[in-house]
GROMACS .gro file of C-alpha atoms in nm:
model
  419
    1UNK     CA    1   8.440 -16.181   0.077
    2UNK     CA    2   8.783 -16.020   0.029
    3UNK     CA    3   8.878 -16.041   0.403
    4UNK     CA    4   8.790 -16.412   0.401
    5UNK     CA    5   9.006 -16.474   0.093
    6UNK     CA    6   9.288 -16.276   0.257
    7UNK     CA    7   9.270 -16.476   0.583
    8UNK     CA    8   9.242 -16.810   0.399
    9UNK     CA    9   9.554 -16.745   0.190
   10UNK     CA   10   9.751 -16.649   0.501
   11UNK     CA   11   9.640 -16.964   0.682
   12UNK     CA   12   9.741 -17.200   0.399
   13UNK     CA   13  10.088 -17.048   0.386
   14UNK     CA   14  10.078 -16.842   0.065
   15UNK     CA   15  10.375 -16.597   0.064
   16UNK     CA   16  10.269 -16.266   0.216
   17UNK     CA   17  10.362 -16.061  -0.092
   18UNK     CA   18  10.130 -16.275  -0.306
   19UNK     CA   19   9.857 -16.259  -0.040
   20UNK     CA   20   9.867 -15.878  -0.054
   21UNK     CA   21   9.872 -15.856  -0.434
   22UNK     CA   22   9.610 -16.127  -0.496
   23UNK     CA   23   9.376 -15.988  -0.229
   24UNK     CA   24   9.391 -15.648  -0.399
   25UNK     CA   25   9.317 -15.809  -0.737
   26UNK     CA   26   9.026 -16.004  -0.586
   27UNK     CA   27   8.884 -15.683  -0.438
   28UNK     CA   28   8.910 -15.503  -0.774
   29UNK     CA   29   8.740 -15.793  -0.950
   30UNK     CA   30   8.469 -15.806  -0.683
   31UNK     CA   31   8.405 -15.431  -0.703
   32UNK     CA   32   8.399 -15.442  -1.086
   33UNK     CA   33   8.584 -15.109  -1.096
   34UNK     CA   34   8.776 -15.087  -1.425
   35UNK     CA   35   8.960 -14.772  -1.313
   36UNK     CA   36   9.123 -14.971  -1.033
   37UNK     CA   37   9.241 -15.235  -1.281
   38UNK     CA   38   9.406 -14.967  -1.495
   39UNK     CA   39   9.591 -14.826  -1.192
   40UNK     CA   40   9.710 -15.157  -1.043
   41UNK     CA   41  10.053 -15.177  -1.208
   42UNK     CA   42  10.113 -14.804  -1.162
   43UNK     CA   43  10.039 -14.829  -0.789
   44UNK     CA   44  10.264 -15.132  -0.752
   45UNK     CA   45  10.563 -14.964  -0.914
   46UNK     CA   46  10.504 -14.631  -0.740
   47UNK     CA   47  10.559 -14.817  -0.412
   48UNK     CA   48  10.920 -14.870  -0.519
   49UNK     CA   49  10.992 -14.513  -0.628
   50UNK     CA   50  11.151 -14.421  -0.298
   51UNK     CA   51  11.518 -14.339  -0.259
   52UNK     CA   52  11.519 -14.474   0.097
   53UNK     CA   53  11.452 -14.830  -0.025
   54UNK     CA   54  11.807 -14.846  -0.160
   55UNK     CA   55  11.923 -14.863   0.201
   56UNK     CA   56  11.779 -15.216   0.238
   57UNK     CA   57  12.013 -15.402  -0.003
   58UNK     CA   58  12.306 -15.182   0.099
   59UNK     CA   59  12.268 -15.263   0.470
   60UNK     CA   60  12.227 -15.631   0.381
   61UNK     CA   61  12.546 -15.615   0.174
   62UNK     CA   62  12.731 -15.450   0.464
   63UNK     CA   63  12.628 -15.735   0.694
   64UNK     CA   64  12.736 -15.999   0.440
   65UNK     CA   65  13.077 -15.837   0.396
   66UNK     CA   66  13.124 -15.799   0.769
   67UNK     CA   67  13.052 -16.169   0.824
   68UNK     CA   68  13.285 -16.270   0.543
   69UNK     CA   69  13.557 -16.024   0.650
   70UNK     CA   70  13.612 -16.155   1.004
   71UNK     CA   71  13.486 -15.851   1.192
   72UNK     CA   72  13.261 -16.048   1.427
   73UNK     CA   73  13.555 -16.201   1.616
   74UNK     CA   74  13.718 -15.859   1.661
   75UNK     CA   75  13.397 -15.708   1.800
   76UNK     CA   76  13.361 -15.993   2.052
   77UNK     CA   77  13.720 -15.938   2.170
   78UNK     CA   78  13.653 -15.567   2.208
   79UNK     CA   79  13.348 -15.647   2.422
   80UNK     CA   80  13.572 -15.859   2.648
   81UNK     CA   81  13.777 -15.550   2.731
   82UNK     CA   82  13.479 -15.373   2.889
   83UNK     CA   83  13.283 -15.650   3.066
   84UNK     CA   84  13.493 -15.967   3.047
   85UNK     CA   85  13.609 -15.961   3.410
   86UNK     CA   86  13.267 -15.945   3.576
   87UNK     CA   87  13.106 -16.256   3.724
   88UNK     CA   88  12.919 -16.399   3.429
   89UNK     CA   89  13.145 -16.190   3.207
   90UNK     CA   90  13.092 -16.401   2.896
   91UNK     CA   91  12.715 -16.345   2.920
   92UNK     CA   92  12.773 -15.968   2.925
   93UNK     CA   93  13.023 -16.003   2.641
   94UNK     CA   94  12.752 -16.179   2.440
   95UNK     CA   95  12.511 -15.892   2.507
   96UNK     CA   96  12.762 -15.616   2.431
   97UNK     CA   97  12.884 -15.788   2.115
   98UNK     CA   98  12.520 -15.816   2.004
   99UNK     CA   99  12.483 -15.441   2.057
  100UNK     CA  100  12.790 -15.376   1.837
  101UNK     CA  101  12.655 -15.615   1.574
  102UNK     CA  102  12.311 -15.452   1.582
  103UNK     CA  103  12.475 -15.125   1.480
  104UNK     CA  104  12.608 -15.298   1.168
  105UNK     CA  105  12.376 -15.576   1.050
  106UNK     CA  106  12.024 -15.439   1.110
  107UNK     CA  107  11.861 -15.782   1.069
  108UNK     CA  108  11.762 -15.994   1.370
  109UNK     CA  109  11.774 -16.326   1.182
  110UNK     CA  110  12.121 -16.261   1.042
  111UNK     CA  111  12.248 -16.144   1.379
  112UNK     CA  112  12.114 -16.448   1.567
  113UNK     CA  113  12.271 -16.677   1.307
  114UNK     CA  114  12.615 -16.516   1.330
  115UNK     CA  115  12.626 -16.473   1.709
  116UNK     CA  116  12.483 -16.815   1.798
  117UNK     CA  117  12.757 -16.979   1.595
  118UNK     CA  118  13.026 -16.759   1.750
  119UNK     CA  119  12.922 -16.731   2.117
  120UNK     CA  120  12.736 -17.047   2.223
  121UNK     CA  121  13.037 -17.284   2.202
  122UNK     CA  122  13.253 -17.032   2.390
  123UNK     CA  123  13.000 -16.997   2.671
  124UNK     CA  124  12.953 -17.373   2.690
  125UNK     CA  125  13.330 -17.421   2.733
  126UNK     CA  126  13.325 -17.193   3.037
  127UNK     CA  127  13.046 -17.386   3.207
  128UNK     CA  128  12.730 -17.205   3.096
  129UNK     CA  129  12.420 -17.403   3.014
  130UNK     CA  130  12.387 -17.441   2.636
  131UNK     CA  131  12.020 -17.340   2.640
  132UNK     CA  132  12.095 -17.026   2.840
  133UNK     CA  133  12.386 -16.933   2.610
  134UNK     CA  134  12.163 -16.969   2.305
  135UNK     CA  135  11.882 -16.776   2.479
  136UNK     CA  136  12.107 -16.473   2.546
  137UNK     CA  137  12.220 -16.479   2.184
  138UNK     CA  138  11.862 -16.503   2.056
  139UNK     CA  139  11.749 -16.220   2.288
  140UNK     CA  140  12.044 -16.009   2.172
  141UNK     CA  141  11.910 -16.044   1.818
  142UNK     CA  142  11.612 -15.832   1.925
  143UNK     CA  143  11.847 -15.533   1.941
  144UNK     CA  144  11.891 -15.539   1.561
  145UNK     CA  145  11.544 -15.398   1.478
  146UNK     CA  146  11.583 -15.113   1.732
  147UNK     CA  147  11.947 -14.998   1.735
  148UNK     CA  148  12.019 -14.820   1.404
  149UNK     CA  149  12.059 -14.912   1.127
  150UNK     CA  150  11.737 -15.114   1.135
  151UNK     CA  151  11.587 -15.274   0.827
  152UNK     CA  152  11.242 -15.257   0.986
  153UNK     CA  153  11.288 -14.883   1.048
  154UNK     CA  154  11.377 -14.833   0.680
  155UNK     CA  155  11.060 -15.016   0.574
  156UNK     CA  156  10.843 -14.835   0.829
  157UNK     CA  157  10.992 -14.499   0.730
  158UNK     CA  158  10.909 -14.563   0.364
  159UNK     CA  159  10.553 -14.673   0.443
  160UNK     CA  160  10.491 -14.394   0.695
  161UNK     CA  161  10.663 -14.133   0.476
  162UNK     CA  162  10.884 -14.009   0.760
  163UNK     CA  163  11.260 -13.942   0.733
  164UNK     CA  164  11.450 -14.267   0.784
  165UNK     CA  165  11.735 -14.080   0.954
  166UNK     CA  166  11.494 -13.955   1.219
  167UNK     CA  167  11.356 -14.307   1.264
  168UNK     CA  168  11.712 -14.422   1.333
  169UNK     CA  169  11.754 -14.148   1.595
  170UNK     CA  170  11.425 -14.254   1.755
  171UNK     CA  171  11.567 -14.603   1.809
  172UNK     CA  172  11.886 -14.507   1.995
  173UNK     CA  173  11.747 -14.456   2.347
  174UNK     CA  174  11.501 -14.751   2.324
  175UNK     CA  175  11.791 -14.969   2.210
  176UNK     CA  176  12.007 -14.866   2.506
  177UNK     CA  177  11.709 -14.916   2.740
  178UNK     CA  178  11.667 -15.269   2.603
  179UNK     CA  179  12.040 -15.341   2.656
  180UNK     CA  180  12.009 -15.219   3.017
  181UNK     CA  181  11.701 -15.438   3.074
  182UNK     CA  182  11.883 -15.745   2.939
  183UNK     CA  183  12.185 -15.667   3.159
  184UNK     CA  184  11.955 -15.661   3.465
  185UNK     CA  185  11.814 -16.001   3.363
  186UNK     CA  186  12.163 -16.148   3.323
  187UNK     CA  187  12.271 -16.008   3.663
  188UNK     CA  188  11.957 -16.144   3.834
  189UNK     CA  189  11.998 -16.491   3.684
  190UNK     CA  190  12.369 -16.486   3.769
  191UNK     CA  191  12.297 -16.418   4.137
  192UNK     CA  192  12.079 -16.731   4.161
  193UNK     CA  193  12.279 -16.962   3.935
  194UNK     CA  194  12.630 -16.856   4.037
  195UNK     CA  195  12.786 -16.768   3.703
  196UNK     CA  196  13.161 -16.833   3.666
  197UNK     CA  197  13.401 -16.547   3.738
  198UNK     CA  198  13.531 -16.380   3.425
  199UNK     CA  199  13.887 -16.275   3.350
  200UNK     CA  200  13.998 -15.921   3.276
  201UNK     CA  201  14.237 -15.874   2.987
  202UNK     CA  202  14.587 -15.758   3.069
  203UNK     CA  203  14.673 -15.406   2.955
  204UNK     CA  204  14.855 -15.541   2.649
  205UNK     CA  205  14.568 -15.776   2.557
  206UNK     CA  206  14.311 -15.497   2.598
  207UNK     CA  207  14.507 -15.254   2.382
  208UNK     CA  208  14.556 -15.522   2.116
  209UNK     CA  209  14.184 -15.613   2.113
  210UNK     CA  210  14.077 -15.248   2.085
  211UNK     CA  211  14.337 -15.173   1.819
  212UNK     CA  212  14.228 -15.466   1.600
  213UNK     CA  213  13.862 -15.368   1.649
  214UNK     CA  214  13.904 -15.004   1.545
  215UNK     CA  215  13.875 -15.068   1.167
  216UNK     CA  216  13.551 -15.267   1.223
  217UNK     CA  217  13.410 -14.985   1.438
  218UNK     CA  218  13.440 -14.751   1.141
  219UNK     CA  219  13.125 -14.914   1.003
  220UNK     CA  220  12.873 -14.817   1.277
  221UNK     CA  221  13.055 -14.484   1.314
  222UNK     CA  222  13.003 -14.411   0.943
  223UNK     CA  223  12.637 -14.511   0.959
  224UNK     CA  224  12.528 -14.338   1.280
  225UNK     CA  225  12.776 -14.048   1.265
  226UNK     CA  226  12.690 -13.966   0.906
  227UNK     CA  227  12.320 -13.945   0.992
  228UNK     CA  228  12.362 -13.764   1.326
  229UNK     CA  229  12.585 -13.489   1.183
  230UNK     CA  230  12.389 -13.453   0.858
  231UNK     CA  231  12.687 -13.557   0.645
  232UNK     CA  232  12.498 -13.831   0.461
  233UNK     CA  233  12.147 -13.969   0.424
  234UNK     CA  234  12.078 -14.321   0.558
  235UNK     CA  235  12.108 -14.459   0.205
  236UNK     CA  236  12.439 -14.283   0.146
  237UNK     CA  237  12.561 -14.398   0.489
  238UNK     CA  238  12.472 -14.756   0.396
  239UNK     CA  239  12.670 -14.727   0.072
  240UNK     CA  240  12.971 -14.582   0.258
  241UNK     CA  241  12.945 -14.857   0.523
  242UNK     CA  242  12.942 -15.134   0.260
  243UNK     CA  243  13.253 -14.984   0.096
  244UNK     CA  244  13.430 -14.961   0.434
  245UNK     CA  245  13.331 -15.321   0.516
  246UNK     CA  246  13.480 -15.438   0.187
  247UNK     CA  247  13.806 -15.242   0.226
  248UNK     CA  248  13.853 -15.341   0.591
  249UNK     CA  249  13.776 -15.708   0.528
  250UNK     CA  250  14.004 -15.719   0.222
  251UNK     CA  251  14.297 -15.484   0.293
  252UNK     CA  252  14.309 -15.464   0.675
  253UNK     CA  253  14.200 -15.808   0.800
  254UNK     CA  254  14.280 -15.996   0.479
  255UNK     CA  255  13.982 -16.232   0.522
  256UNK     CA  256  13.753 -16.104   0.245
  257UNK     CA  257  13.850 -16.240  -0.096
  258UNK     CA  258  13.731 -16.012  -0.381
  259UNK     CA  259  13.644 -16.330  -0.572
  260UNK     CA  260  13.371 -16.393  -0.313
  261UNK     CA  261  13.193 -16.069  -0.404
  262UNK     CA  262  12.972 -16.226  -0.670
  263UNK     CA  263  12.828 -16.469  -0.415
  264UNK     CA  264  12.772 -16.185  -0.166
  265UNK     CA  265  12.598 -15.972  -0.429
  266UNK     CA  266  12.380 -16.266  -0.534
  267UNK     CA  267  12.268 -16.345  -0.176
  268UNK     CA  268  12.199 -15.977  -0.111
  269UNK     CA  269  11.997 -15.940  -0.432
  270UNK     CA  270  11.783 -16.249  -0.360
  271UNK     CA  271  11.712 -16.149   0.002
  272UNK     CA  272  11.646 -15.782  -0.079
  273UNK     CA  273  11.417 -15.860  -0.375
  274UNK     CA  274  11.184 -16.059  -0.147
  275UNK     CA  275  11.138 -15.762   0.086
  276UNK     CA  276  11.107 -15.506  -0.194
  277UNK     CA  277  10.841 -15.712  -0.373
  278UNK     CA  278  10.645 -15.724  -0.046
  279UNK     CA  279  10.663 -15.345  -0.024
  280UNK     CA  280  10.538 -15.308  -0.384
  281UNK     CA  281  10.246 -15.545  -0.315
  282UNK     CA  282  10.172 -15.367   0.013
  283UNK     CA  283  10.142 -15.035  -0.171
  284UNK     CA  284   9.856 -15.179  -0.379
  285UNK     CA  285   9.697 -15.341  -0.074
  286UNK     CA  286   9.727 -15.013   0.120
  287UNK     CA  287   9.560 -14.831  -0.169
  288UNK     CA  288   9.263 -15.071  -0.145
  289UNK     CA  289   9.250 -15.023   0.234
  290UNK     CA  290   9.235 -14.645   0.193
  291UNK     CA  291   8.976 -14.675  -0.086
  292UNK     CA  292   8.755 -14.878   0.150
  293UNK     CA  293   8.821 -14.634   0.441
  294UNK     CA  294   8.931 -14.921   0.667
  295UNK     CA  295   9.140 -14.700   0.901
  296UNK     CA  296   8.845 -14.466   0.957
  297UNK     CA  297   8.610 -14.756   1.035
  298UNK     CA  298   8.861 -14.915   1.272
  299UNK     CA  299   8.925 -14.577   1.438
  300UNK     CA  300   8.554 -14.536   1.501
  301UNK     CA  301   8.547 -14.880   1.664
  302UNK     CA  302   8.852 -14.813   1.881
  303UNK     CA  303   8.722 -14.470   1.988
  304UNK     CA  304   8.426 -14.645   2.149
  305UNK     CA  305   8.674 -14.843   2.361
  306UNK     CA  306   8.918 -14.571   2.465
  307UNK     CA  307   9.040 -14.219   2.393
  308UNK     CA  308   9.365 -14.266   2.589
  309UNK     CA  309   9.677 -14.297   2.364
  310UNK     CA  310   9.854 -14.519   2.619
  311UNK     CA  311   9.563 -14.762   2.639
  312UNK     CA  312   9.537 -14.761   2.259
  313UNK     CA  313   9.905 -14.858   2.232
  314UNK     CA  314   9.857 -15.134   2.489
  315UNK     CA  315   9.569 -15.275   2.280
  316UNK     CA  316   9.785 -15.253   1.967
  317UNK     CA  317  10.071 -15.426   2.151
  318UNK     CA  318   9.848 -15.715   2.257
  319UNK     CA  319   9.705 -15.760   1.907
  320UNK     CA  320  10.042 -15.738   1.734
  321UNK     CA  321  10.199 -15.975   1.984
  322UNK     CA  322   9.961 -16.244   1.858
  323UNK     CA  323  10.014 -16.137   1.494
  324UNK     CA  324  10.392 -16.153   1.536
  325UNK     CA  325  10.366 -16.515   1.651
  326UNK     CA  326  10.207 -16.609   1.319
  327UNK     CA  327  10.349 -16.371   1.057
  328UNK     CA  328  10.707 -16.264   0.982
  329UNK     CA  329  10.793 -15.926   1.137
  330UNK     CA  330  10.877 -15.753   0.807
  331UNK     CA  331  10.554 -15.876   0.648
  332UNK     CA  332  10.352 -15.768   0.953
  333UNK     CA  333  10.502 -15.416   0.951
  334UNK     CA  334  10.419 -15.386   0.581
  335UNK     CA  335  10.069 -15.519   0.640
  336UNK     CA  336   9.961 -15.324   0.949
  337UNK     CA  337  10.137 -14.987   0.917
  338UNK     CA  338   9.893 -14.848   0.655
  339UNK     CA  339   9.597 -14.955   0.873
  340UNK     CA  340   9.709 -14.855   1.223
  341UNK     CA  341   9.938 -14.555   1.169
  342UNK     CA  342   9.665 -14.313   1.047
  343UNK     CA  343   9.455 -14.405   1.353
  344UNK     CA  344   9.749 -14.355   1.590
  345UNK     CA  345   9.839 -14.015   1.443
  346UNK     CA  346   9.499 -13.866   1.359
  347UNK     CA  347   9.277 -14.002   1.637
  348UNK     CA  348   9.520 -14.040   1.927
  349UNK     CA  349   9.791 -13.784   1.847
  350UNK     CA  350  10.072 -14.040   1.873
  351UNK     CA  351  10.406 -13.954   1.712
  352UNK     CA  352  10.487 -14.174   1.411
  353UNK     CA  353  10.834 -14.228   1.557
  354UNK     CA  354  10.699 -14.358   1.886
  355UNK     CA  355  10.449 -14.578   1.704
  356UNK     CA  356  10.713 -14.710   1.464
  357UNK     CA  357  10.958 -14.809   1.739
  358UNK     CA  358  10.682 -14.977   1.943
  359UNK     CA  359  10.539 -15.188   1.660
  360UNK     CA  360  10.881 -15.283   1.517
  361UNK     CA  361  11.004 -15.409   1.856
  362UNK     CA  362  10.673 -15.580   1.925
  363UNK     CA  363  10.652 -15.764   1.595
  364UNK     CA  364  11.009 -15.889   1.608
  365UNK     CA  365  10.924 -16.072   1.932
  366UNK     CA  366  10.750 -16.326   1.709
  367UNK     CA  367  11.095 -16.440   1.595
  368UNK     CA  368  11.142 -16.602   1.935
  369UNK     CA  369  10.792 -16.729   2.015
  370UNK     CA  370  10.613 -17.041   1.885
  371UNK     CA  371  10.445 -17.151   1.665
  372UNK     CA  372  10.658 -16.982   1.396
  373UNK     CA  373  10.959 -16.853   1.594
  374UNK     CA  374  11.209 -16.842   1.306
  375UNK     CA  375  11.480 -16.683   1.523
  376UNK     CA  376  11.430 -16.950   1.789
  377UNK     CA  377  11.491 -17.227   1.535
  378UNK     CA  378  11.791 -17.043   1.389
  379UNK     CA  379  11.945 -17.019   1.738
  380UNK     CA  380  11.867 -17.388   1.790
  381UNK     CA  381  12.025 -17.505   1.465
  382UNK     CA  382  12.336 -17.289   1.510
  383UNK     CA  383  12.391 -17.376   1.878
  384UNK     CA  384  12.273 -17.737   1.890
  385UNK     CA  385  12.034 -17.664   2.180
  386UNK     CA  386  11.673 -17.778   2.154
  387UNK     CA  387  11.414 -17.501   2.093
  388UNK     CA  388  11.226 -17.595   2.413
  389UNK     CA  389  11.547 -17.570   2.618
  390UNK     CA  390  11.621 -17.226   2.473
  391UNK     CA  391  11.264 -17.110   2.535
  392UNK     CA  392  11.284 -17.209   2.905
  393UNK     CA  393  11.587 -16.982   2.947
  394UNK     CA  394  11.445 -16.712   2.721
  395UNK     CA  395  11.127 -16.614   2.908
  396UNK     CA  396  11.294 -16.362   3.147
  397UNK     CA  397  11.429 -16.175   2.845
  398UNK     CA  398  11.085 -16.175   2.681
  399UNK     CA  399  10.936 -16.029   3.002
  400UNK     CA  400  11.208 -15.759   2.993
  401UNK     CA  401  11.106 -15.671   2.635
  402UNK     CA  402  10.740 -15.650   2.743
  403UNK     CA  403  10.835 -15.407   3.024
  404UNK     CA  404  11.034 -15.194   2.778
  405UNK     CA  405  10.736 -15.192   2.538
  406UNK     CA  406  10.509 -15.063   2.815
  407UNK     CA  407  10.761 -14.788   2.898
  408UNK     CA  408  10.791 -14.689   2.531
  409UNK     CA  409  10.411 -14.679   2.504
  410UNK     CA  410  10.374 -14.469   2.821
  411UNK     CA  411  10.662 -14.222   2.771
  412UNK     CA  412  10.691 -14.089   2.414
  413UNK     CA  413  10.997 -13.880   2.508
  414UNK     CA  414  11.210 -14.198   2.506
  415UNK     CA  415  11.166 -14.215   2.129
  416UNK     CA  416  11.127 -13.848   2.036
  417UNK     CA  417  11.379 -13.661   2.255
  418UNK     CA  418  11.674 -13.707   2.015
  419UNK     CA  419  11.482 -13.604   1.702
   0.00000   0.00000   0.00000
């Protein structure tokens, strides 16, 4: 009965955190196990007793301060220095700027919102189709869950009980591979459509753009450098990055008013509390799953289908692709990690880092695919292009992501070689 109640609540649109908590309560009531009732609150709060969870609001705060402090414009100008003169240069600028932003924001929705507002009008002025401009921006948002810092990696690391810093390292090569795949798509489309010729900056313009961007680049340097060289934990790096974002936006660029901090803190607290409550509810739900030995039963079923880790990951990819179209990526990671990770590790010998990168990238695809497609509608509202128009230009990028997912599933070294 509990699975039916769970599915029904999801279908009628009950918030995922409440679905998880209420399903666990229903199971406890159905099993008539008083011991489980006594442990419910303890299990819920124990899900939050993890130092790594502090990284979530801190990374969110960094992104808010960066948006408020005018760093986005400087990063776009810096991207122009490197790729602005190529044919279709503004499309490559969009991609490269998205890569810079991914190393700061860590949230696909936030990144799509910021970049669609900044880049689509500029591309339209230079003769690009509005739908294509919005599609590149939306596809670039998929870099946020892979290139560190990634909010999904923080959540997966907490649930999987693996070091978050190592999860970040696991995402570097896949992120660069995804950037390369998107660049190939842009080049291929440009050959057929005849993109406009870009303009290289003069030496003085290039030096000026790079100089003004240097303070903003301190943020990803602090985050990734601190983790790579063992100077700071991911949580400490997030705290340092938020402080740098505040000081740069206020003292260097002069665009961040300290009086705006209360509003930034409030938005961060509201957004972070939603995710953290989901994690607390998922801890109780995961406890019920383990109590019922669901992973073991599912593993036994899957072992009758295949014993090949690659084929197992392909099956998982196909299933989660459908799930991601219906459920928010963060909620899906919280929901499926406790079920699928033990099977991947214990029955198929798959590294948790490889598995984490694959499912996080897979589930975030749902942001851009109907019927939910939150990222698609964000790109539409910020750019003024219709969702259908964006989707028609987006499919080559989605195919590129699928190819990258297959490569990540087939070759674990792409995710584990830097760890």
